[in-house]
Amino acid sequence: MKKLAMLLLVLGLVGTTTAQADIIWEPRQDAFYEKHKDEFVLEQQYYYVNSPDGDGDFYNRPGGKVVDTKENGTLILIYYIYEDGGGTPWGYTMEENYVNLSQMMNRYDDMEFRGDHGGEIQETAPEKLDVVIPEGKSFLGWSHPGGIPTETEAVFDDWDLMELCQEFYTDAEGRIWGYLGYHYGHREFWVCLSDYNNADLREPERYTAQAYFGENAAPLQDKQENDHTNVAYLVIPVVVAALATGILYFWPRRKKK
């Protein structure tokens, strides 16, 4: 009976607090956004700066003035996506600037995890676990099993974490993970029910594309080589023009002799 009462209380909290947590942020002093706001699509996903040049440029508006530069591997929250007339998608950040998404790579998250393990995620637990967390004791919520952990706290005394999980996944080591849609301000995360407070379960991060940062980074573009090529295009015509001028100047004099 006590557990049922706690469950009803949590469901009540979900109904009253989710609306507050889901307030959509909008910039206040961005003229471009105000003019095109109906063309912006809500994203609210994290991306890494991932440019073949080694860093990404951030603009005051799509295709406008560069106002910031961030090195590869910097994690950025893309709040909206805007597509310009040429079909180029731009990410809009909480810092109220724009970045060409060709310079970004979205972080591997629950969506990608479900795509890779959809058939392994079940609505019922493979076995019953006793996962009771005392009030105020911390546990880890994960972006996906083995992904990025965030510390949070249990808000009830003798709270059985397993009772609120909606989906379950068993990893290669036999550990059972449970998925929660909401817990006291935290939404859509996983908990390792077999070991709920062990940060060492984190695995090497996966990427959704070839990364230009990290241990296995793709080679960056050689800006110096490109500069030499550009210089050659400028120098060669000058040299040709000089030779032509010399021939025209000296040829008639040699003919007279």
mmCIF file with all atom_site columns, C-alpha atoms in Angstrom, residues 241-254:
data_model
loop_
_atom_site.group_PDB
_atom_site.id
_atom_site.type_symbol
_atom_site.label_atom_id
_atom_site.label_alt_id
_atom_site.label_comp_id
_atom_site.label_asym_id
_atom_site.label_entity_id
_atom_site.label_seq_id
_atom_site.pdbx_PDB_ins_code
_atom_site.Cartn_x
_atom_site.Cartn_y
_atom_site.Cartn_z
_atom_site.occupancy
_atom_site.B_iso_or_equiv
_atom_site.pdbx_formal_charge
_atom_site.auth_seq_id
_atom_site.auth_comp_id
_atom_site.auth_asym_id
_atom_site.auth_atom_id
_atom_site.pdbx_PDB_model_num
ATOM 1  C CA . ALA A 1 241 ? 52.694 38.592 -68.078 1.00 0.00 ? 241 ALA A CA 1
ATOM 2  C CA . ALA A 1 242 ? 56.258 39.611 -67.178 1.00 0.00 ? 242 ALA A CA 1
ATOM 3  C CA . LEU A 1 243 ? 57.778 37.186 -69.699 1.00 0.00 ? 243 LEU A CA 1
ATOM 4  C CA . ALA A 1 244 ? 55.422 38.380 -72.402 1.00 0.00 ? 244 ALA A CA 1
ATOM 5  C CA . THR A 1 245 ? 56.369 42.018 -71.696 1.00 0.00 ? 245 THR A CA 1
ATOM 6  C CA . GLY A 1 246 ? 60.086 41.185 -71.865 1.00 0.00 ? 246 GLY A CA 1
ATOM 7  C CA . ILE A 1 247 ? 59.718 39.398 -75.198 1.00 0.00 ? 247 ILE A CA 1
ATOM 8  C CA . LEU A 1 248 ? 57.777 42.283 -76.709 1.00 0.00 ? 248 LEU A CA 1
ATOM 9  C CA . TYR A 1 249 ? 60.352 44.785 -75.437 1.00 0.00 ? 249 TYR A CA 1
ATOM 10 C CA . PHE A 1 250 ? 63.565 43.017 -76.479 1.00 0.00 ? 250 PHE A CA 1
ATOM 11 C CA . TRP A 1 251 ? 62.478 41.321 -79.706 1.00 0.00 ? 251 TRP A CA 1
ATOM 12 C CA . PRO A 1 252 ? 62.297 44.437 -81.920 1.00 0.00 ? 252 PRO A CA 1
ATOM 13 C CA . ARG A 1 253 ? 65.752 45.646 -80.709 1.00 0.00 ? 253 ARG A CA 1
ATOM 14 C CA . ARG A 1 254 ? 67.381 42.328 -81.597 1.00 0.00 ? 254 ARG A CA 1
#
